[in-house]
Short mmCIF file of C-alpha atoms in Angstrom, two decimals:
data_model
loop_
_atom_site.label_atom_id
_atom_site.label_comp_id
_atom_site.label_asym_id
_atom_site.label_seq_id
_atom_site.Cartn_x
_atom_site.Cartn_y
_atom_site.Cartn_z
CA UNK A 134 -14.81 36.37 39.12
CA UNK A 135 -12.56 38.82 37.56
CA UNK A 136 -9.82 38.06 35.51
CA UNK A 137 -7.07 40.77 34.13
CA UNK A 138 -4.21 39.68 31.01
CA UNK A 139 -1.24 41.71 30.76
CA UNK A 140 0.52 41.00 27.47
CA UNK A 141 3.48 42.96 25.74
CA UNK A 142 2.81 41.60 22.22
CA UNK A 143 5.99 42.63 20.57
CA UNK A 144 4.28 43.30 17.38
CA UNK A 145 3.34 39.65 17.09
CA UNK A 146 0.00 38.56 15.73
CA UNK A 147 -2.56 36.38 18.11
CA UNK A 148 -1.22 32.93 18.67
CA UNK A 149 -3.59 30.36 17.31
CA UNK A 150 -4.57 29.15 21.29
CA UNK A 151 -5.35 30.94 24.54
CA UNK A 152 -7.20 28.36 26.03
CA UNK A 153 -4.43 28.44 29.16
CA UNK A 154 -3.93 32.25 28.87
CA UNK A 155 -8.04 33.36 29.52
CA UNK A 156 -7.96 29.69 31.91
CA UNK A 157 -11.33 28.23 29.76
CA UNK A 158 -10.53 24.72 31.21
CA UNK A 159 -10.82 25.94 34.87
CA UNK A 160 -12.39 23.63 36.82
CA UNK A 161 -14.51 26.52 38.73
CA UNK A 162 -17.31 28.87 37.70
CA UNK A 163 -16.92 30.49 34.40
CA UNK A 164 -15.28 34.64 34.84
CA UNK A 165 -18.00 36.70 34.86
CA UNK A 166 -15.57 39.32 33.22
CA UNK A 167 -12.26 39.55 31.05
CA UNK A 168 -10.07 42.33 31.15
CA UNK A 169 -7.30 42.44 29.08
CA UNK A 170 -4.34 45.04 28.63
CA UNK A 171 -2.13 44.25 26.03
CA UNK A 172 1.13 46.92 25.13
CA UNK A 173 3.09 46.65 21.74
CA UNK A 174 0.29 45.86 19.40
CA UNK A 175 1.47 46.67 15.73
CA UNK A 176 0.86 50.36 16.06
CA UNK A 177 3.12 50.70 12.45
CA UNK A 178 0.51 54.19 10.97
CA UNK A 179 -0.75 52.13 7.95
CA UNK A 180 -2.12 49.51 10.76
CA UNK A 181 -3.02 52.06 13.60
CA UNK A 182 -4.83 53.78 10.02
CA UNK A 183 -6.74 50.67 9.10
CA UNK A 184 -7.28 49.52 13.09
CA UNK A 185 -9.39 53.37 13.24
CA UNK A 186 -11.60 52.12 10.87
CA UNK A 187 -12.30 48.47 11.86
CA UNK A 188 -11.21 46.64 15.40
CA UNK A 189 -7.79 45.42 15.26
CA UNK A 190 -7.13 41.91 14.91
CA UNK A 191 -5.86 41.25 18.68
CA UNK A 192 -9.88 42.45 19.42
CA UNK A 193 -11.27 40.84 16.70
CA UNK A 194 -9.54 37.50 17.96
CA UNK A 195 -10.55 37.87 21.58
CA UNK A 196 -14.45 38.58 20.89
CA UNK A 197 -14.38 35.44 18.12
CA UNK A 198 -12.88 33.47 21.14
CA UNK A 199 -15.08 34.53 23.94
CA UNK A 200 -18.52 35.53 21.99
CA UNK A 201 -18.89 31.75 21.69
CA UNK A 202 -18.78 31.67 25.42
CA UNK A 203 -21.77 33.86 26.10
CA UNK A 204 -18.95 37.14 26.79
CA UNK A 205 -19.35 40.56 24.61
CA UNK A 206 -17.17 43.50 24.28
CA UNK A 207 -18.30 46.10 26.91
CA UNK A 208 -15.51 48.59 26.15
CA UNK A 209 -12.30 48.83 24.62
CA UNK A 210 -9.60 52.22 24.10
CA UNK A 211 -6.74 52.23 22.11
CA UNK A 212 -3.82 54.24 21.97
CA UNK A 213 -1.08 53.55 19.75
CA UNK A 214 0.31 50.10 21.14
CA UNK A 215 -1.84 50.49 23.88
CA UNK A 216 -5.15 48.12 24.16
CA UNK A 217 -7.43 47.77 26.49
CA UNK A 218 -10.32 45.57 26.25
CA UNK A 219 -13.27 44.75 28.66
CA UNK A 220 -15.41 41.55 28.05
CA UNK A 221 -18.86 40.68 30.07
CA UNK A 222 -21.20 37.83 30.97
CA UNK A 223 -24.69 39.14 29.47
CA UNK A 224 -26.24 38.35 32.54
CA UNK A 225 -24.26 41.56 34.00
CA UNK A 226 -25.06 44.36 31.41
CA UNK A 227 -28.01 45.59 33.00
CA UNK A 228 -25.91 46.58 35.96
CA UNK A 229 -22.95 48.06 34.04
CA UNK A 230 -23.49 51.99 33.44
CA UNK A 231 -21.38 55.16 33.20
CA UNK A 232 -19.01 53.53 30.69
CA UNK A 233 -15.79 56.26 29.64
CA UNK A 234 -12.32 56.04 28.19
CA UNK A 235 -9.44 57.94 28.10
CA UNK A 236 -5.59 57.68 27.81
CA UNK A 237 -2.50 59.90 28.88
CA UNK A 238 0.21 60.31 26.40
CA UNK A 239 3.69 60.60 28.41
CA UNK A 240 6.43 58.80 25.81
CA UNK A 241 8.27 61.50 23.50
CA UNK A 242 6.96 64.28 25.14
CA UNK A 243 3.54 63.38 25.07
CA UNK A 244 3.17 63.68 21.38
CA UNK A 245 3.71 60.57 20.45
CA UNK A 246 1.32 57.69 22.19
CA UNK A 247 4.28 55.16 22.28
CA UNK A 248 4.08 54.91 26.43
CA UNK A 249 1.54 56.20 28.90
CA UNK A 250 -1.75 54.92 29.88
CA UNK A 251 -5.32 53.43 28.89
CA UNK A 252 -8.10 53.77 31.07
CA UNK A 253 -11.61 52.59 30.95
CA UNK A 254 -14.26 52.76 34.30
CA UNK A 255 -17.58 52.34 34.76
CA UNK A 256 -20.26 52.02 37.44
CA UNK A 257 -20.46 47.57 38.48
CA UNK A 258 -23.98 47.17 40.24
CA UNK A 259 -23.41 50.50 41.66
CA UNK A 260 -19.46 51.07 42.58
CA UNK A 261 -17.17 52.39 40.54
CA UNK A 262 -14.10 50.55 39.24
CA UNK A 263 -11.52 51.99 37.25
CA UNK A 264 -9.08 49.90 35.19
CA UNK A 265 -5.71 51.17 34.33
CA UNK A 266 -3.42 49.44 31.46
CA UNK A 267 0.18 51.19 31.25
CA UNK A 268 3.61 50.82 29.66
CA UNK A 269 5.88 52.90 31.47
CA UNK A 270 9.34 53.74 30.20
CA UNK A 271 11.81 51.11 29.74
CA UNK A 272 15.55 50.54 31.15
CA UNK A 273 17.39 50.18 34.48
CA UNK A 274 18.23 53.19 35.10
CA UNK A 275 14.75 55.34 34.50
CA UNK A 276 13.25 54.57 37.35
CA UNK A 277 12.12 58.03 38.67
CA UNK A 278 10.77 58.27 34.85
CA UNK A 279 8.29 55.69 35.43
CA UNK A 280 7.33 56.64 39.00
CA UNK A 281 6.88 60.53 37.50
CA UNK A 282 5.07 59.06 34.17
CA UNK A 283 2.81 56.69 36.51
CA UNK A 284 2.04 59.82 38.96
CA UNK A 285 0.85 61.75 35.74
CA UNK A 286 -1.21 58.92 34.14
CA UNK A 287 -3.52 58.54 37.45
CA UNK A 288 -4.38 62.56 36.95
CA UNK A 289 -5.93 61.08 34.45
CA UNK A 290 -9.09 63.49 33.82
CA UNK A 291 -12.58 61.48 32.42
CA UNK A 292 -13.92 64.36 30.21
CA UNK A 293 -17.83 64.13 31.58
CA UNK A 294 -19.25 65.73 34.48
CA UNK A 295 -19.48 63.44 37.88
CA UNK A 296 -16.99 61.26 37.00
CA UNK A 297 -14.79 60.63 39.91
CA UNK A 298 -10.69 60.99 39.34
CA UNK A 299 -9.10 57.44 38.83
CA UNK A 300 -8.08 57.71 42.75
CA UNK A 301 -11.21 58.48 43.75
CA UNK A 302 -12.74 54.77 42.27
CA UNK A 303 -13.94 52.57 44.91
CA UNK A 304 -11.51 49.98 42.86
CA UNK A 305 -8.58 50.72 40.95
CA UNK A 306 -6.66 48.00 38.88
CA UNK A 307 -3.39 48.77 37.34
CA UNK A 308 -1.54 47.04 35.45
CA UNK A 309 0.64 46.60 32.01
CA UNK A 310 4.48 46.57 31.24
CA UNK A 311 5.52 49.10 34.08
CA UNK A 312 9.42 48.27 32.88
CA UNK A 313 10.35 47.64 36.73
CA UNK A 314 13.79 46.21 37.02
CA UNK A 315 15.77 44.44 39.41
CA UNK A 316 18.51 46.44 40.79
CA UNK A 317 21.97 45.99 41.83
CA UNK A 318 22.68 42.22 41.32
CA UNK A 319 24.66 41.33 38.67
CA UNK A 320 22.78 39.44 35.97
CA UNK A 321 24.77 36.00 36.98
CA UNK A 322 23.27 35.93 40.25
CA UNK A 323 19.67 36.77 39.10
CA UNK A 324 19.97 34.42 36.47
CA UNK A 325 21.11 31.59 39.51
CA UNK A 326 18.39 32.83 41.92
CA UNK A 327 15.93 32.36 39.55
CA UNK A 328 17.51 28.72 38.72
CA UNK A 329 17.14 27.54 42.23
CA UNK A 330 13.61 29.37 42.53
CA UNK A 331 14.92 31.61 45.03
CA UNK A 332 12.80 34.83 43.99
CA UNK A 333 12.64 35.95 47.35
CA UNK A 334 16.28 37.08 47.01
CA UNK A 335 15.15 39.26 44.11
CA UNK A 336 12.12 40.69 45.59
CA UNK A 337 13.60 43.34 47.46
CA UNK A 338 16.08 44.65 45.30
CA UNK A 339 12.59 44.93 42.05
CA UNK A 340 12.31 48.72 41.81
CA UNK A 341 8.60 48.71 42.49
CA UNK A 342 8.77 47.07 45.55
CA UNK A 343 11.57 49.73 46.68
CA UNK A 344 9.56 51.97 45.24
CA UNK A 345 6.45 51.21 47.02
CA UNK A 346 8.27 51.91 50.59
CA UNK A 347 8.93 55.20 49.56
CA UNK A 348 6.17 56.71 47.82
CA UNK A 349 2.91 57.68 49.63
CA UNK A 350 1.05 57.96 46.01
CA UNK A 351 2.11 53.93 45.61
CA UNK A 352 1.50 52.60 49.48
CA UNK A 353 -1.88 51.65 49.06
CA UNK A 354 -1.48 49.29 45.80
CA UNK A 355 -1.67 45.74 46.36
CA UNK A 356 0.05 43.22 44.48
CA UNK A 357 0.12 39.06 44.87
CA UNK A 358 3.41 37.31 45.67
CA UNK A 359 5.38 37.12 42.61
CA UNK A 360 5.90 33.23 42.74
CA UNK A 361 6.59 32.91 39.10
CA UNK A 362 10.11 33.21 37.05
CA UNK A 363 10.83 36.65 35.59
CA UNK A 364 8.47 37.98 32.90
CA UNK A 365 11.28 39.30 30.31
CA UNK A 366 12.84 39.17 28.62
CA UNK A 367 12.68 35.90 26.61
CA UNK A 368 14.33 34.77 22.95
CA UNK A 369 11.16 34.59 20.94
CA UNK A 370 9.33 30.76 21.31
CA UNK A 371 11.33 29.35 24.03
CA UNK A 372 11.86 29.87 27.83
CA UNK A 373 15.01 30.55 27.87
CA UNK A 374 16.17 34.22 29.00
CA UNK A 375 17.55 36.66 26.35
CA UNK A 376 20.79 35.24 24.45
CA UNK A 377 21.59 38.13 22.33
CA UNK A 378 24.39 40.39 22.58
CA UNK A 379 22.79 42.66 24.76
CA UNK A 380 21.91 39.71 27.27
CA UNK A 381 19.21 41.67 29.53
CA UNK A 382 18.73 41.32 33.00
CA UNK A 383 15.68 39.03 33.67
CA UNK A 384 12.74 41.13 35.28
CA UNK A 385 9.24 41.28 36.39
CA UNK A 386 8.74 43.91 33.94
CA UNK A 387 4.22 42.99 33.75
CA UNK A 388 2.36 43.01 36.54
CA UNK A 389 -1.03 43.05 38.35
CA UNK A 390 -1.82 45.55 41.03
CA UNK A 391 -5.07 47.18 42.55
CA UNK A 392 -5.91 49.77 45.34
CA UNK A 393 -9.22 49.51 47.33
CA UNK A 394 -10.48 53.09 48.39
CA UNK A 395 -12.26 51.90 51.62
CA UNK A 396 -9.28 49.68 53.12
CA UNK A 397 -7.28 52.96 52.45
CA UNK A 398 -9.27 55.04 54.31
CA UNK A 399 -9.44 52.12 56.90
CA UNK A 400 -5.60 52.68 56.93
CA UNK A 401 -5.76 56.24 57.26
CA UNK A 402 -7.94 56.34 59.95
CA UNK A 403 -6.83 53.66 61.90
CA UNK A 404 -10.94 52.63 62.72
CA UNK A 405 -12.30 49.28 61.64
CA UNK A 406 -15.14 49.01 59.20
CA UNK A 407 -17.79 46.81 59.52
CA UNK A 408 -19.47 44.27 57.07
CA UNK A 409 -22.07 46.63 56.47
CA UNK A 410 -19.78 49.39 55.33
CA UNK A 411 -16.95 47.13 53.66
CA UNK A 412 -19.94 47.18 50.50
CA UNK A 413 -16.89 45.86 47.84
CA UNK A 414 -13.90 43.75 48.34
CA UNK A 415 -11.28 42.25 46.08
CA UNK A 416 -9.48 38.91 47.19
CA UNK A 417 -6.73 37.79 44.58
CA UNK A 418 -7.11 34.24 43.94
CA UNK A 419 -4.14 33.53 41.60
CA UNK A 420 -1.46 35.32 40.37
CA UNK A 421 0.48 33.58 37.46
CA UNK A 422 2.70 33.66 34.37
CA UNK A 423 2.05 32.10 31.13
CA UNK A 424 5.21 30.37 30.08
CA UNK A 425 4.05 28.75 27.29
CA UNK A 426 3.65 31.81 25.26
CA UNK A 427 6.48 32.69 22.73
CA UNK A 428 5.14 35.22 20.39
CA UNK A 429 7.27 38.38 22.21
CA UNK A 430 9.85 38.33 24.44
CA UNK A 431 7.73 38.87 27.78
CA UNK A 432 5.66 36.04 29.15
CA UNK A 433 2.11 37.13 29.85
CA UNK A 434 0.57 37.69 33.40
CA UNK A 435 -2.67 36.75 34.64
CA UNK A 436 -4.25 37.66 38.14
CA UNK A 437 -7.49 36.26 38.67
CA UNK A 438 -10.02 37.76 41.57
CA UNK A 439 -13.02 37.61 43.24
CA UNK A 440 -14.83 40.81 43.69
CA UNK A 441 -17.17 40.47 46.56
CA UNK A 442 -19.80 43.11 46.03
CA UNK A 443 -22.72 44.20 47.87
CA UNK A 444 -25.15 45.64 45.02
CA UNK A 445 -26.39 48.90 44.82
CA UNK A 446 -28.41 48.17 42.20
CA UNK A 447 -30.52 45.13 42.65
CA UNK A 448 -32.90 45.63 39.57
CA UNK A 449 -32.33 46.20 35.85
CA UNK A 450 -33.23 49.63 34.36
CA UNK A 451 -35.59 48.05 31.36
CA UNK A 452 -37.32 44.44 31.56
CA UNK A 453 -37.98 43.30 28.21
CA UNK A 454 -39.38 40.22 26.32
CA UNK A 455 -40.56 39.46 22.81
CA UNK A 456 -44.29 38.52 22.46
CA UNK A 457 -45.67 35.60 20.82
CA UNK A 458 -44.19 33.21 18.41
CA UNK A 459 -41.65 34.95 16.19
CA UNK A 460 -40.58 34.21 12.48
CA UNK A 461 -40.09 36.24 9.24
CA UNK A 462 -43.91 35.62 8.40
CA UNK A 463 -45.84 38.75 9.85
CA UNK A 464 -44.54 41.61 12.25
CA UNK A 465 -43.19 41.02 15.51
CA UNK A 466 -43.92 42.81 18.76
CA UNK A 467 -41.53 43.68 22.01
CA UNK A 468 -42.84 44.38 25.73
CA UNK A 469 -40.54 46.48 27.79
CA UNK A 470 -41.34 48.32 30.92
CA UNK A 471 -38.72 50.91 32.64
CA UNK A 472 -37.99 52.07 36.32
CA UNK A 473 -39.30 55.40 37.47
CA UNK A 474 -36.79 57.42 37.16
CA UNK A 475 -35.18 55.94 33.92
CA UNK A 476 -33.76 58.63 31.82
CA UNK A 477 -35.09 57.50 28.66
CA UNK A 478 -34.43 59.13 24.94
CA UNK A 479 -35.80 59.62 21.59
CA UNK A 480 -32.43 58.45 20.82
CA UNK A 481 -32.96 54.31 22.52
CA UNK A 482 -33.02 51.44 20.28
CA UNK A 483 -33.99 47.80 21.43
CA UNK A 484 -31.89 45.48 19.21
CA UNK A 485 -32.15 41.46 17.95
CA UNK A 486 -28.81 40.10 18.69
CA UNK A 487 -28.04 36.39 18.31
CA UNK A 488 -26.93 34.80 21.67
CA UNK A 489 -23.06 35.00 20.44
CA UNK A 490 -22.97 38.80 19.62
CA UNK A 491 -19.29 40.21 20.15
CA UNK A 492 -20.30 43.93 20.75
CA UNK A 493 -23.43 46.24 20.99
CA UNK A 494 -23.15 47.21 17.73
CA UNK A 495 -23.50 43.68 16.49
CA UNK A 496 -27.17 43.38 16.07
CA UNK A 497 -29.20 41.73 12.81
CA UNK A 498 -31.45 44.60 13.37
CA UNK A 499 -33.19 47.24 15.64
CA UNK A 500 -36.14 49.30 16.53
CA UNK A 501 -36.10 52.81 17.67
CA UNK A 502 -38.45 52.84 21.01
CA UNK A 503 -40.37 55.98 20.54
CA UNK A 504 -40.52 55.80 16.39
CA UNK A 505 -41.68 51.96 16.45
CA UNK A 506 -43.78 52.19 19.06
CA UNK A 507 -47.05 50.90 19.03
CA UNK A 508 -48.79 51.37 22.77
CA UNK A 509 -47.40 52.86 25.88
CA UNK A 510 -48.59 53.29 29.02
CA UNK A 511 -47.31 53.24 32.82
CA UNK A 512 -46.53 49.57 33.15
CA UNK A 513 -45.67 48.43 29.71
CA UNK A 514 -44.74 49.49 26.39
CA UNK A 515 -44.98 48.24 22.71
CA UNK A 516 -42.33 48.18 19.73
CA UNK A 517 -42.80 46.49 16.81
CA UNK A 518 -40.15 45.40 14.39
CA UNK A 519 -40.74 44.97 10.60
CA UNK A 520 -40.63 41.19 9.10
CA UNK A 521 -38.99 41.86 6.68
CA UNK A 522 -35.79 42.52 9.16
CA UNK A 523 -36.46 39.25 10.77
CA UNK A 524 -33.93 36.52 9.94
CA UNK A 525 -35.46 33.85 7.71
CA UNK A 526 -33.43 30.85 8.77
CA UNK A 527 -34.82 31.34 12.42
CA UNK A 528 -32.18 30.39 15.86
CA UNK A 529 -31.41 31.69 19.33
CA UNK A 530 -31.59 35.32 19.81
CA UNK A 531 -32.07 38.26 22.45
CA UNK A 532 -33.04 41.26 22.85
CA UNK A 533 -31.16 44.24 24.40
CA UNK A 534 -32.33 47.96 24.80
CA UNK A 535 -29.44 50.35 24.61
CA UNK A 536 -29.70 53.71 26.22
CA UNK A 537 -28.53 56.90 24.49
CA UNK A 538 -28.08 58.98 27.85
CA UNK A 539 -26.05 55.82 29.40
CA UNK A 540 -24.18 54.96 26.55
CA UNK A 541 -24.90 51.05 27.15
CA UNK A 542 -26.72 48.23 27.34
CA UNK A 543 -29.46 48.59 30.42
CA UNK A 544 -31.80 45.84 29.73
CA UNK A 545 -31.26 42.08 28.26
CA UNK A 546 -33.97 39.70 27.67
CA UNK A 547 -33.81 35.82 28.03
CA UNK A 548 -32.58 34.10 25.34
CA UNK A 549 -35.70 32.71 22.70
CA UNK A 550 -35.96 31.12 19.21
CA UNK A 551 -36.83 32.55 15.94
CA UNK A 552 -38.77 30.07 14.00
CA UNK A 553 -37.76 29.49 10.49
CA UNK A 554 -39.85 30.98 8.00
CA UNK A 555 -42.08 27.64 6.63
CA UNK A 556 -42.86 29.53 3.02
CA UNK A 557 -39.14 29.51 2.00
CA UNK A 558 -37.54 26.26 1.02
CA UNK A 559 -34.65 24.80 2.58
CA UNK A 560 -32.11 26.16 -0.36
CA UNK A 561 -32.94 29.85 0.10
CA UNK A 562 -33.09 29.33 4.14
CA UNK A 563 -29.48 28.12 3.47
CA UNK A 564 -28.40 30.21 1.19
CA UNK A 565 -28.85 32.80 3.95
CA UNK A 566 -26.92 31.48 6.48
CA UNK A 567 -24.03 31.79 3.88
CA UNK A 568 -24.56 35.42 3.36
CA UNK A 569 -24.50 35.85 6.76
CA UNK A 570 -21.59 34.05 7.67
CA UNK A 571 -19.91 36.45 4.73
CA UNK A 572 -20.69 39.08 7.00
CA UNK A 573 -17.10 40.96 7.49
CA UNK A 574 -17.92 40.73 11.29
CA UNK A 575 -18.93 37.28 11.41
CA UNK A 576 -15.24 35.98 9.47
#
């Protein structure tokens, strides 16, 4: 269960609720990842100066929501306004590999990172999926601009060796403020179709959809039925369509598409594939707008999936468990065993994270697997980890092994308890849980 956000911020600062917006009260299975593209985040230089250094506050707000919820940050790009962000079950990150990132510049030139694109892919139990998070040029009458811009961001070139061209993905989502406007009707009679709930009078004058009967580099993108009111633009916290003196045209300006490479060489070739060869599928299960959002003046989109996948990869890359009964009292030790062919490094760590950790860089503290190392041999090897790292008041923690070559997590443990450390008294045990909690990442 896949579920993308497409949010033109306006500048604002996170509301204080997105219960709705991520759907946490859904009555179904949990998402078993978040993607969210968000365009207009306060990109003023002393922020985008300070955001360099530490993650913005749109970022920091999203892990502090979903870390609770057992999610952690797999990825996340920025450009200017631009933000793309990537959130995972842990129960997924052995499976998730060949992470990159890279953006196209196209507004001003392209020296100025005001509009283009966002992109972050990776390799999902063996298939590649690319997702794409855009803001395209605005105004009525620039639609070739967006169409050429668009065209420019998917020659989008990942920088390593292998990598396939955004095209080439097995999935492609794309999404963002693609500034798509409704042509030819006069604002009075979008205004009245939208009134009565009569979008399908609107649909085939929206530029996209015009668009997408014309261009051959557009044909095979999918998108959902666009059931809901007009995305923008919207006086700030209300729903009612833009009262100023420049009274826009309402528009689905955000949206949610995605291109499958197998159906479109299905298409192309006129042949049917079979169950065996169909090995990934994407089936959109809702595609919504979020009307009770007010911070900009666009509503934010949602389109939630199910991505139907036939794994590739069937078995983690390092199995790994602590041994024995741990506390801060002696030295602890970690098991881990890798595949065959695992390209390992001087450079891998194995890492204590508690069970909420927002990021792989989160961790209380690590062990370097060939410089803590205390046995090795074909089926198992031994790291140890110093006590005096170990956190005194005890709780729930795992353990991850990050790879230096992958540039990711490749093996998770099961979750297990730190005992508290009996020799220290319940002041100084409690004493430490306030330091930690003073922790700049753990405000």
């Amino acid at each position: 269960r896949l579920h993308i956000v497409t949010w033109n911020v306006g500048t604002a600062s996170p509301p204080p609720d997105v219960t709705s917006l991520l759907q946490l009260n859904s009555l179904g299975a949990a998402m078993d990842m978040y993607v969210i593209g968000l365009q207009e985040v306060n990109s003023k230089i002393t922020n985008f100066l300070s955001d360099l250094a530490f993650d913005d506050p749109w970022s920091i707000f999203f892990m502090n929501v979903l870390s609770s919820l057992g999610y952690i940050k797999l990825s996340s790009v920025r450009m200017q306004g631009l933000l793309l962000l990537i959130f995972v079950k842990h129960v997924h990150l052995p499976f998730i590999r060949d992470i990159h990132t890279q953006y196209t510049r196209t507004g001003l030139y392209g020296y100025w990172g005001n509009k283009g694109g966002v992109a972050i892919r990776m390799s999902l139990y063996g298939h590649t999926v690319c997702f794409m998070n855009c803001h395209l040029p605005a105004h009525m009458e620039n639609t070739e601009q967006r169409l050429d811009d668009f065209e420019k961001i998917l020659e989008m070139q990942f920088e390593e060796e292998n990598i396939p061209s955004t095209l080439d993905h097995d999935v492609l989502f794309w999404f963002g403020d693609l500034n798509f406007r409704i042509a030819d009707y006069g604002i009075h009679f979008v205004r009245e179709s939208i009134n009565n709930r009569r979008y399908s009078l609107l649909w085939e004058k929206d530029q996209l959809n015009m668009a997408k009967k014309k261009e051959a580099f557009l044909q095979d993108f999918i998108e959902g039925p666009l059931q809901f009111k007009p995305t923008y633009k919207f006086d700030l916290y209300s729903d009612v369509y833009d009262t100023s003196e420049k009274k826009r045209k309402p528009a689905w300006t955000d949206r949610v598409l995605w291109r499958v490479k197998n159906l479109c060489q299905h298409t192309s070739k006129e042949t049917e594939l079979s169950e065996e060869e169909q090995t990934i599928s994407v089936t959109l299960n809702n595609y919504i707008s979020h009307m009770s959002y007010g911070i900009s003046d666009h509503k934010p989109v949602t389109g939630t999936f199910g991505l139907e996948i036939k794994p590739l990869l069937s078995n983690p890359s390092v199995v790994l468990k602590p041994e024995g009964e741990w506390s801060s009292e002696h030295d602890v030790v970690i098991s881990y065993s890798a595949v065959p062919e695992f390209p390992s490094s001087t450079w891998d760590w194995i890492g204590l994270f508690k069970v909420t950790f927002k990021h792989a860089n989160d961790y209380v503290t690590y062990a370097w697997v060939k410089d803590d190392e205390i046995s090795s041999n074909n089926d198992s090897n031994q790291v140890y980890m110093n006590a005096e790292e170990i956190p005194n008041m005890g709780g729930e923690f795992v353990l991850c092994y990050y790879s230096n070559n992958m540039q990711s997590i490749v093996g998770i443990s099961q979750p297990f308890q730190i005992q508290p450390n009996r020799t220290l008294t319940e002041k100084d045990l409690a004493q430490e849980e306030i330091d930690w909690m003073r922790k700049p990442d753990n405000l």
